[in-house]
MMTF fields as JSON, N, C-alpha, C and O atoms, coordinates in Angstrom:
{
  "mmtfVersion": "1.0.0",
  "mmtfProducer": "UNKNOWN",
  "numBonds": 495,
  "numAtoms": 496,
  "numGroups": 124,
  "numChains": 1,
  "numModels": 1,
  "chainsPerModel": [1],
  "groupsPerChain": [124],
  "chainIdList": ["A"],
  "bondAtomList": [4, 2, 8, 6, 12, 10, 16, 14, 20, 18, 24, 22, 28, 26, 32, 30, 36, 34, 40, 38, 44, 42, 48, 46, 52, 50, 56, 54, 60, 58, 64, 62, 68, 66, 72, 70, 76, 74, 80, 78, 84, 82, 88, 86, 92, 90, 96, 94, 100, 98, 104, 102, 108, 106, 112, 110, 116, 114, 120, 118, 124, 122, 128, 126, 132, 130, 136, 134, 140, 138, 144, 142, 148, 146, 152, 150, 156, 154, 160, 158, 164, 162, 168, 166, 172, 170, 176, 174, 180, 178, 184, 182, 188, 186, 192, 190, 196, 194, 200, 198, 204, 202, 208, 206, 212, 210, 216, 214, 220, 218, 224, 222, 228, 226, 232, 230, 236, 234, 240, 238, 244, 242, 248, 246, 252, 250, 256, 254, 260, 258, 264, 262, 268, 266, 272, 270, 276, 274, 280, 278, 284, 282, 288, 286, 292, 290, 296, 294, 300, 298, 304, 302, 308, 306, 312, 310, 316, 314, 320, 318, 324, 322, 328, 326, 332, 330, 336, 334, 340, 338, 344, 342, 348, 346, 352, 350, 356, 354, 360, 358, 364, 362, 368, 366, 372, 370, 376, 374, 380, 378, 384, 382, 388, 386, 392, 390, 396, 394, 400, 398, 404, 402, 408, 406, 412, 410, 416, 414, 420, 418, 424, 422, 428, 426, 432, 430, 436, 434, 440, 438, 444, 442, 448, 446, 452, 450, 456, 454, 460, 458, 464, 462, 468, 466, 472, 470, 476, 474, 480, 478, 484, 482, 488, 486, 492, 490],
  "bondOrderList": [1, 1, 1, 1, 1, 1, 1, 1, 1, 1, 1, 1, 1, 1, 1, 1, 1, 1, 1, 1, 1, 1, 1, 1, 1, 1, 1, 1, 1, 1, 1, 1, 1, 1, 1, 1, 1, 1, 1, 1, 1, 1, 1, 1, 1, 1, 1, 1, 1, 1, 1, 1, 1, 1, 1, 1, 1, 1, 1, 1, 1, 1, 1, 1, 1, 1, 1, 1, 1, 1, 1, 1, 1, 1, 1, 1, 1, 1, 1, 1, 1, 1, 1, 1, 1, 1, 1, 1, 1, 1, 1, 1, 1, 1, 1, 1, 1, 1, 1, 1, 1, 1, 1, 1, 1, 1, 1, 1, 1, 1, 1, 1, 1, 1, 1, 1, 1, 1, 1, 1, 1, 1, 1],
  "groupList": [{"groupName": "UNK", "atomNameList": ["N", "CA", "C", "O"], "elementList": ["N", "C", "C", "O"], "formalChargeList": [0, 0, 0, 0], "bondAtomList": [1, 0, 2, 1, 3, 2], "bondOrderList": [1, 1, 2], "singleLetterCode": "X", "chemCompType": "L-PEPTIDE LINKING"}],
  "groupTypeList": [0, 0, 0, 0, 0, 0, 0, 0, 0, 0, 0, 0, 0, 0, 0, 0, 0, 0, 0, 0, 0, 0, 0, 0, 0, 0, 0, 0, 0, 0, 0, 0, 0, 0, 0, 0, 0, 0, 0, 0, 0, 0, 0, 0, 0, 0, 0, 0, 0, 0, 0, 0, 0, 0, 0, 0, 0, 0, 0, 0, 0, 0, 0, 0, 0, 0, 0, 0, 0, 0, 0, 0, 0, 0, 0, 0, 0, 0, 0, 0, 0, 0, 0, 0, 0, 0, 0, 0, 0, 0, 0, 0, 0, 0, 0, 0, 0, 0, 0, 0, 0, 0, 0, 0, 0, 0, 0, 0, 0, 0, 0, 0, 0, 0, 0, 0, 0, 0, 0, 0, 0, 0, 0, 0],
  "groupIdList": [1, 2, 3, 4, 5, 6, 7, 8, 9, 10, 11, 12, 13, 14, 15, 16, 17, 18, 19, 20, 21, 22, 23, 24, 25, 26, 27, 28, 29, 30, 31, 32, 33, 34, 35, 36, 37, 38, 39, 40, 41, 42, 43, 44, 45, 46, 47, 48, 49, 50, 51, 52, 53, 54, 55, 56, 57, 58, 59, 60, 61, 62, 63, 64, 65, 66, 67, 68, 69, 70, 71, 72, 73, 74, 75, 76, 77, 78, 79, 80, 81, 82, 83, 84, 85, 86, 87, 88, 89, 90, 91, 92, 93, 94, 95, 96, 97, 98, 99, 100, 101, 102, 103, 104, 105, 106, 107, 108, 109, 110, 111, 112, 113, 114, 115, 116, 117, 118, 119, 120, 121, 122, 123, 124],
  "secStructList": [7, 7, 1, 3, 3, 7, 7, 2, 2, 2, 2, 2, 2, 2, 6, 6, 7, 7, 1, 1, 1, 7, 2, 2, 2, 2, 2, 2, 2, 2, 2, 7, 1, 7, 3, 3, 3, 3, 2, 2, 2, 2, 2, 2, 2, 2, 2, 2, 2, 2, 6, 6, 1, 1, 7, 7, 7, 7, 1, 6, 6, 2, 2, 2, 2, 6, 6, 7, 3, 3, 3, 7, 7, 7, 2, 2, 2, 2, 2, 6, 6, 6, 6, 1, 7, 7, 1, 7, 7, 7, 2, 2, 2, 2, 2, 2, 2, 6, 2, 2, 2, 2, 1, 7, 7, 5, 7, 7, 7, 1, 7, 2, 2, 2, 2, 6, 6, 1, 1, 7, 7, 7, 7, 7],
  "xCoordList": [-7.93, -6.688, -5.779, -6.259, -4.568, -3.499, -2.262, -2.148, -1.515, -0.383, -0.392, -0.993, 0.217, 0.424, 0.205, 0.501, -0.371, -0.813, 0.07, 0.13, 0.994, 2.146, 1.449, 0.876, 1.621, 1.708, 2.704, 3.852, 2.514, 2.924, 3.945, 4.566, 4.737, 5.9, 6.746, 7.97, 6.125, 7.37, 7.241, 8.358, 6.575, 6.604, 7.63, 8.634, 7.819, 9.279, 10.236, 11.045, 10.096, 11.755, 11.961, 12.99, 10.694, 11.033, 11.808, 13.01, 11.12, 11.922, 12.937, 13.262, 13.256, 14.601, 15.746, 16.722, 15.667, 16.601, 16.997, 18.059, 15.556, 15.801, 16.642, 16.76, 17.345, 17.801, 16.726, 16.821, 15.77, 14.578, 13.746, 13.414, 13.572, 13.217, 14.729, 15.916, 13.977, 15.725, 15.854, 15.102, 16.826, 17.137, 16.531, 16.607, 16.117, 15.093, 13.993, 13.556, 13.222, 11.928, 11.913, 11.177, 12.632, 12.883, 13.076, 12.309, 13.501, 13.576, 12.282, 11.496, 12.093, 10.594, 8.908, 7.896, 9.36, 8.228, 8.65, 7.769, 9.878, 10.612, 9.932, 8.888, 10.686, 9.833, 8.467, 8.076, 7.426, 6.22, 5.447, 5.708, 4.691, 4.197, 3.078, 2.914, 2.396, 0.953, 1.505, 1.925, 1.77, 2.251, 1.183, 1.023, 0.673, -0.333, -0.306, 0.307, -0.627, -0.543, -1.641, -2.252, -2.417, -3.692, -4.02, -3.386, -5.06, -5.256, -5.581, -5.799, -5.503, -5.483, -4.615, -4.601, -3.254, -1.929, -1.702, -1.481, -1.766, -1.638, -2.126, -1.19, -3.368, -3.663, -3.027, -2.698, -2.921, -1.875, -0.641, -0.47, 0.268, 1.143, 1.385, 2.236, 0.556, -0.05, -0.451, -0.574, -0.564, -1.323, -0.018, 0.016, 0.823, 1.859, 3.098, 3.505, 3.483, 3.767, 3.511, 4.394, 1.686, 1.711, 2.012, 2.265, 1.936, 1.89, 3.519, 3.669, 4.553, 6.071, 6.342, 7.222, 5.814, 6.45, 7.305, 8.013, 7.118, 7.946, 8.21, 7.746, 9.534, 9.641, 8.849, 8.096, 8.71, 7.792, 8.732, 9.934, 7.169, 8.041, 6.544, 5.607, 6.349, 4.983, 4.775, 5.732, 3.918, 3.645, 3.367, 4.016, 2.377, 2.296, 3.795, 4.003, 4.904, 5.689, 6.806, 7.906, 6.514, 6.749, 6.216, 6.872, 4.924, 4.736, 4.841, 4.036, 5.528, 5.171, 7.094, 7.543, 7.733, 8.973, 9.398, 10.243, 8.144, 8.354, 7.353, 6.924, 6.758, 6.333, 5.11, 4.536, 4.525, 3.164, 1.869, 1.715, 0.907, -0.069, -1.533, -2.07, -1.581, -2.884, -4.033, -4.904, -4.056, -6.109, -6.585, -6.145, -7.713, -8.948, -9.643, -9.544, -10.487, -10.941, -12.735, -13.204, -13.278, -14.191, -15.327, -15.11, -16.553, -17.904, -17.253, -17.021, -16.942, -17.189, -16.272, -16.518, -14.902, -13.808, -14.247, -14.289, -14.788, -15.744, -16.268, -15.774, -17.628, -18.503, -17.627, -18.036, -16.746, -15.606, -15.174, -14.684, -14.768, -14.403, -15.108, -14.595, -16.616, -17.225, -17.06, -17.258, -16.708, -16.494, -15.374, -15.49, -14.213, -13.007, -13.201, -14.039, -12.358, -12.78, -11.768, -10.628, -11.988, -11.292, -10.156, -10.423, -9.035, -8.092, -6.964, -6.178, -7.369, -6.867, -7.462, -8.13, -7.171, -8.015, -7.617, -7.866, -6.609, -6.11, -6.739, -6.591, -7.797, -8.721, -8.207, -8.872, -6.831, -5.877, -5.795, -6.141, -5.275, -5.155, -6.354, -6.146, -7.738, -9.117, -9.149, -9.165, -9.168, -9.585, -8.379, -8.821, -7.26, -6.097, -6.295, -5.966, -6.877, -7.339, -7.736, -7.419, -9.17, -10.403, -10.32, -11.046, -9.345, -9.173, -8.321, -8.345, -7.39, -6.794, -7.498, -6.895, -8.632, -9.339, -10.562, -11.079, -10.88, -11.818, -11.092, -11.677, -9.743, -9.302, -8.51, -8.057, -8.54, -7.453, -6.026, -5.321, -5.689, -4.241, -3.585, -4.124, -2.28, -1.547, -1.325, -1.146, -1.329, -1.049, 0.298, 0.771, 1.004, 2.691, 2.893, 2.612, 3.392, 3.435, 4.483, 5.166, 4.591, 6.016, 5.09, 5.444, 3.714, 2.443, 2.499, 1.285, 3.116, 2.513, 0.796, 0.201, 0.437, -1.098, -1.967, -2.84, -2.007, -2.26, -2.229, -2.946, -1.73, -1.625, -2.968, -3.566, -3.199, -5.111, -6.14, -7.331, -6.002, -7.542, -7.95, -8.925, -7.45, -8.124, -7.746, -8.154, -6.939, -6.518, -5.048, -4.277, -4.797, -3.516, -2.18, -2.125, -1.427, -0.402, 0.734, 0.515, 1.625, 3.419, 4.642, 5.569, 4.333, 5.48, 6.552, 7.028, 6.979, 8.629, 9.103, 10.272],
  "yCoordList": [-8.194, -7.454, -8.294, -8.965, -8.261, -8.963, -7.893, -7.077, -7.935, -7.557, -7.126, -7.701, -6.239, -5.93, -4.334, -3.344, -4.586, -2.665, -3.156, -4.048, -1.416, -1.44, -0.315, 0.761, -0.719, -0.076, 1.388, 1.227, 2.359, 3.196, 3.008, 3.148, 2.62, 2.537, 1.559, 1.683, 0.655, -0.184, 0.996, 1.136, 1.674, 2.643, 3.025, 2.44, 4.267, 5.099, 4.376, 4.652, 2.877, 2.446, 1.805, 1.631, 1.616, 0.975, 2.199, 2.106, 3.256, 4.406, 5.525, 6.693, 4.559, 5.11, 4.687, 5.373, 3.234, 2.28, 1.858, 1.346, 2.273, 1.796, 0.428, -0.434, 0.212, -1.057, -2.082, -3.287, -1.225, -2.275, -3.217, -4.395, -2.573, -3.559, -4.424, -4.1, -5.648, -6.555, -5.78, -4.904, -6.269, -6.581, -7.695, -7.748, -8.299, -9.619, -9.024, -9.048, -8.491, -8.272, -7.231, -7.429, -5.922, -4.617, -5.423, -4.795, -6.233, -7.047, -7.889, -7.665, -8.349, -8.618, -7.821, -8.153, -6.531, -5.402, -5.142, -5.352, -4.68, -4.53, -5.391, -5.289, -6.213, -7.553, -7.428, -7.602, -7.022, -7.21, -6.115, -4.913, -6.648, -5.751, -4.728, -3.688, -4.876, -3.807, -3.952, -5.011, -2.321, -2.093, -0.838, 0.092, -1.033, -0.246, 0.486, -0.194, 1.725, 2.878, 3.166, 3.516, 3.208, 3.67, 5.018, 5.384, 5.918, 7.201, 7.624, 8.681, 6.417, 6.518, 6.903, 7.686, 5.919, 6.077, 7.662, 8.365, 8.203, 9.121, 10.467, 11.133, 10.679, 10.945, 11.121, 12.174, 9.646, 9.07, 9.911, 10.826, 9.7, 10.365, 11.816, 12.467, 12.145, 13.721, 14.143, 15.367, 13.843, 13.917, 13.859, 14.812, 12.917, 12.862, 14.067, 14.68, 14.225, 15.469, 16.512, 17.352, 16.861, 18.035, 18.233, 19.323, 17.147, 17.209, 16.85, 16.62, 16.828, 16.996, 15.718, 15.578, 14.483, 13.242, 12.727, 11.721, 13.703, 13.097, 14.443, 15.583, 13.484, 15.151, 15.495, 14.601, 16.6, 17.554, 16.519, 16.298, 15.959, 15.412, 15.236, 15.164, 15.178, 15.15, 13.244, 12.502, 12.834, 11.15, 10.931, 10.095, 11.709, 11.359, 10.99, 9.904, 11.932, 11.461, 10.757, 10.632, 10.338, 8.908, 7.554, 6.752, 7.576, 6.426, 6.723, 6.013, 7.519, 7.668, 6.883, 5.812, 7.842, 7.474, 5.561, 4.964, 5.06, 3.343, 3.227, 2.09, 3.633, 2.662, 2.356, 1.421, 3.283, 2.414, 3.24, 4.412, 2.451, 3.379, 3.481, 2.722, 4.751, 4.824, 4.105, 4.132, 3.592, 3.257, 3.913, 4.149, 4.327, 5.482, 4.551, 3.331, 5.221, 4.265, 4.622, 5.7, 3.362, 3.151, 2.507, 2.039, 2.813, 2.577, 1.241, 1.089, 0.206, -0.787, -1.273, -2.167, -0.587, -1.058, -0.493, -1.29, 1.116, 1.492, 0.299, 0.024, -0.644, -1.518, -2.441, -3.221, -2.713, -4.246, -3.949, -5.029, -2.877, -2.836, -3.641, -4.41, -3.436, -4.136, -5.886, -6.613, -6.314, -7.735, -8.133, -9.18, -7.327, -7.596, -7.595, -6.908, -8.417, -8.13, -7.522, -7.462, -7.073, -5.857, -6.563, -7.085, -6.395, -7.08, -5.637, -5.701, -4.718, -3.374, -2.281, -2.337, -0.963, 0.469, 1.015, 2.217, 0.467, 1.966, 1.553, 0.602, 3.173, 2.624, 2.95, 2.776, 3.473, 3.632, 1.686, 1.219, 1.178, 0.129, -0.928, -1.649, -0.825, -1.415, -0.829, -1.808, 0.272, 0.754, 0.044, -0.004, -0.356, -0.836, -2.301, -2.972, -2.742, -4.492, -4.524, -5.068, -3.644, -3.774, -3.571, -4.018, -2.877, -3.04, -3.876, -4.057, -4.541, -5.667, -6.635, -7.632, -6.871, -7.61, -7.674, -8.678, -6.478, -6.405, -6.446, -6.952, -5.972, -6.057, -6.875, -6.855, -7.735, -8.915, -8.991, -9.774, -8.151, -7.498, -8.285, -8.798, -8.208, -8.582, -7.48, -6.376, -7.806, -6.058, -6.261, -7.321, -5.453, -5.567, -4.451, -3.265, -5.292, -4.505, -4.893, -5.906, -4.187, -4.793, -5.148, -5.494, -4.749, -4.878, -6.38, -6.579, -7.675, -8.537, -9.144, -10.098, -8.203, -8.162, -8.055, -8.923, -7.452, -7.401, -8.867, -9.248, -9.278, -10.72, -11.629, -12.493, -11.418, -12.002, -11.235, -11.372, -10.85, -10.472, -11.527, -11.178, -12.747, -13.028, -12.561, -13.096, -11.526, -10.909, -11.438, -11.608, -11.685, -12.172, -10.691, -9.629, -10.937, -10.101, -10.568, -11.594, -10.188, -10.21, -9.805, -9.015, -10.557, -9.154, -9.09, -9.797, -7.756, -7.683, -6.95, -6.597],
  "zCoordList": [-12.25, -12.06, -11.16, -10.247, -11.396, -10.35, -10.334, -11.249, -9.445, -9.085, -7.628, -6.72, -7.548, -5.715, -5.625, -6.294, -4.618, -3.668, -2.369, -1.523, -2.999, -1.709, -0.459, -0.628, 0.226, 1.736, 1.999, 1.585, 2.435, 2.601, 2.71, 1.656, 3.863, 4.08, 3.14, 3.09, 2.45, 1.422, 0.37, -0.127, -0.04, -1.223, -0.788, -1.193, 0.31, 0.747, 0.314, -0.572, 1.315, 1.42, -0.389, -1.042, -0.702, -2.314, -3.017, -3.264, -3.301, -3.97, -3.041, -3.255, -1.918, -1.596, -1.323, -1.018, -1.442, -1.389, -0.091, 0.262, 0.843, 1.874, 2.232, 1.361, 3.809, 3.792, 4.521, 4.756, 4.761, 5.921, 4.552, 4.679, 3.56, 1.944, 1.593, 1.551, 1.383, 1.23, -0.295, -0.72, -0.856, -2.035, -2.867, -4.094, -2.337, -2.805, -2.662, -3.813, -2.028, -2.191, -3.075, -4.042, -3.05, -3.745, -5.034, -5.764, -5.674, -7.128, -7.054, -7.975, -6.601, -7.124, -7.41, -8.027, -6.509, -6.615, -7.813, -8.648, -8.356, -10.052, -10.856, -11.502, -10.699, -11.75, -12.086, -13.24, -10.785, -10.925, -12.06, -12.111, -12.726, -14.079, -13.425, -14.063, -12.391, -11.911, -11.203, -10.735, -10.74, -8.983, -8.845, -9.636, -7.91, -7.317, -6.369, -5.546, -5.741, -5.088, -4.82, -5.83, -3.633, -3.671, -3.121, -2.131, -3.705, -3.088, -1.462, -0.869, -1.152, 0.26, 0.921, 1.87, 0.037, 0.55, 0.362, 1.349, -0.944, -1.444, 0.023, 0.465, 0.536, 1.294, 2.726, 3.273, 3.262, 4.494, 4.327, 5.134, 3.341, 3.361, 3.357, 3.963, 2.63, 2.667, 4.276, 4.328, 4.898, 5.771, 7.083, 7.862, 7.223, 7.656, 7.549, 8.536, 6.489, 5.677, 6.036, 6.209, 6.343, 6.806, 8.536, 9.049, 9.156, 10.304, 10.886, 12.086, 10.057, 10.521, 10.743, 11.593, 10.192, 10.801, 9.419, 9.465, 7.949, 7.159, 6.309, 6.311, 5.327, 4.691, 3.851, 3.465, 3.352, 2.231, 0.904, 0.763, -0.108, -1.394, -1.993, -1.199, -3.18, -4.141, -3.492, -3.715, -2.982, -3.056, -4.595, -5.224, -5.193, -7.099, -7.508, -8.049, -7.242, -7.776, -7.161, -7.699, -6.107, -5.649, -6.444, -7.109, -6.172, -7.166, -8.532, -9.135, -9.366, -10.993, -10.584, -10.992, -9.757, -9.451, -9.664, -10.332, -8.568, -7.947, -9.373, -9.177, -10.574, -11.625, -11.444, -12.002, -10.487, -9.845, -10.166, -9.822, -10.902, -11.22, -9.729, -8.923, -10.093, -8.716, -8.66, -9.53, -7.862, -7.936, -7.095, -5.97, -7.683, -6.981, -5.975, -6.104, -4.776, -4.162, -4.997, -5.365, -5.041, -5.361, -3.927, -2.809, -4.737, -3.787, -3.275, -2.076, -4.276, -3.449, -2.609, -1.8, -2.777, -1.691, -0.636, 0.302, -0.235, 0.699, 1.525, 2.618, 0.786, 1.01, 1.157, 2.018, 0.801, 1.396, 2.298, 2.629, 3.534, 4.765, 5.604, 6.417, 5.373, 6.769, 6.692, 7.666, 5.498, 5.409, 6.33, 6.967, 6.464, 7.089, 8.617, 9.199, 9.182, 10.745, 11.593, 11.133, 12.72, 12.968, 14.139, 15.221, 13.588, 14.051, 15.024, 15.969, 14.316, 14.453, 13.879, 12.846, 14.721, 13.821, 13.258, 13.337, 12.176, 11.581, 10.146, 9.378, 10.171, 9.244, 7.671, 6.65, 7.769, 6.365, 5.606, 4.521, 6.636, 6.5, 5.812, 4.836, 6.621, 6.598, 5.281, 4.535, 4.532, 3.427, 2.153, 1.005, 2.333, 1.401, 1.271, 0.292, 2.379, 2.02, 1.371, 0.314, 1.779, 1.345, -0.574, -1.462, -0.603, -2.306, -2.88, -4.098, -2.01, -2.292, -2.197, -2.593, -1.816, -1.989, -2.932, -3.422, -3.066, -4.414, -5.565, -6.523, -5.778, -6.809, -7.68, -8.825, -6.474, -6.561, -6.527, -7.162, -5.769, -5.36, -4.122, -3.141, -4.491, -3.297, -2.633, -3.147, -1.118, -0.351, -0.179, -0.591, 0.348, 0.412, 1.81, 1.98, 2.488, 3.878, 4.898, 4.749, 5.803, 6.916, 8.786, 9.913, 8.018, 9.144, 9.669, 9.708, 10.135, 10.347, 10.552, 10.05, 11.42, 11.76, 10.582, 10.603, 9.79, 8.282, 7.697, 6.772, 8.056, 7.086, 7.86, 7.219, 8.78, 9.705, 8.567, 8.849, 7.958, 7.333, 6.316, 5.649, 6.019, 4.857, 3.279, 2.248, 3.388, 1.992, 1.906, 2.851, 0.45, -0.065, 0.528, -0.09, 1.557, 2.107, 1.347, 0.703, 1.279, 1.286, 2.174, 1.995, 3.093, 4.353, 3.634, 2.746, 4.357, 3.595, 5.021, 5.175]
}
């Protein structure tokens, strides 16, 4: 598999036209043919949502919105966390490598620190 797993926050600003996503990067997530969403994110955001730090909106149809199909987390992205080393705890994060890296995904993020794991990043 190739293409890119976006990060929570480039999803928002991707399907809202945020200005913190350039216009150059926001055209190349376009361009890109597999854009990925993971149920984690799906979760994270959910989770945020309920607790008042964002507004009430379906995340499913956020990403059906940004073009992006879901990936489920599987046993072994689970089992690919402990490979990564712990640079930071946010274990939303440890779990989105960890499938960017089993799956062969680019991650897409505005995380600098993220880009130390060993997994193919993209800051934006």
């Amino acid at each position: 598999m190739s293409g890119l797993l976006l990060d929570s926050h480039v999803l928002i600003w991707y399907v809202d036209g945020d200005p913190r996503l350039s216009a150059v990067d926001a055209m190349m997530i376009r361009k890109t043919e597999h854009i990925y969403v993971s149920a984690a994110t799906v979760w994270e955001l959910t989770v945020k949502m309920t607790l008042g730090k964002l507004p009430p909106r379906s995340v499913r149809d956020l990403a059906v919105e940004a073009n992006c199909k879901l990936l489920s987390i599987s046993p072994e992205h689970g089992q690919a966390i402990a490979s990564l080393p712990r640079h930071h705890g946010d274990p939303f994060d440890h779990l989105l490598l960890a499938q960017a890296k089993v799956e062969g995904l680019t991650f897409v993020t505005h995380d600098g620190i993220l880009s130390r794991y060993g997994v193919p990043v993209l800051l934006v």
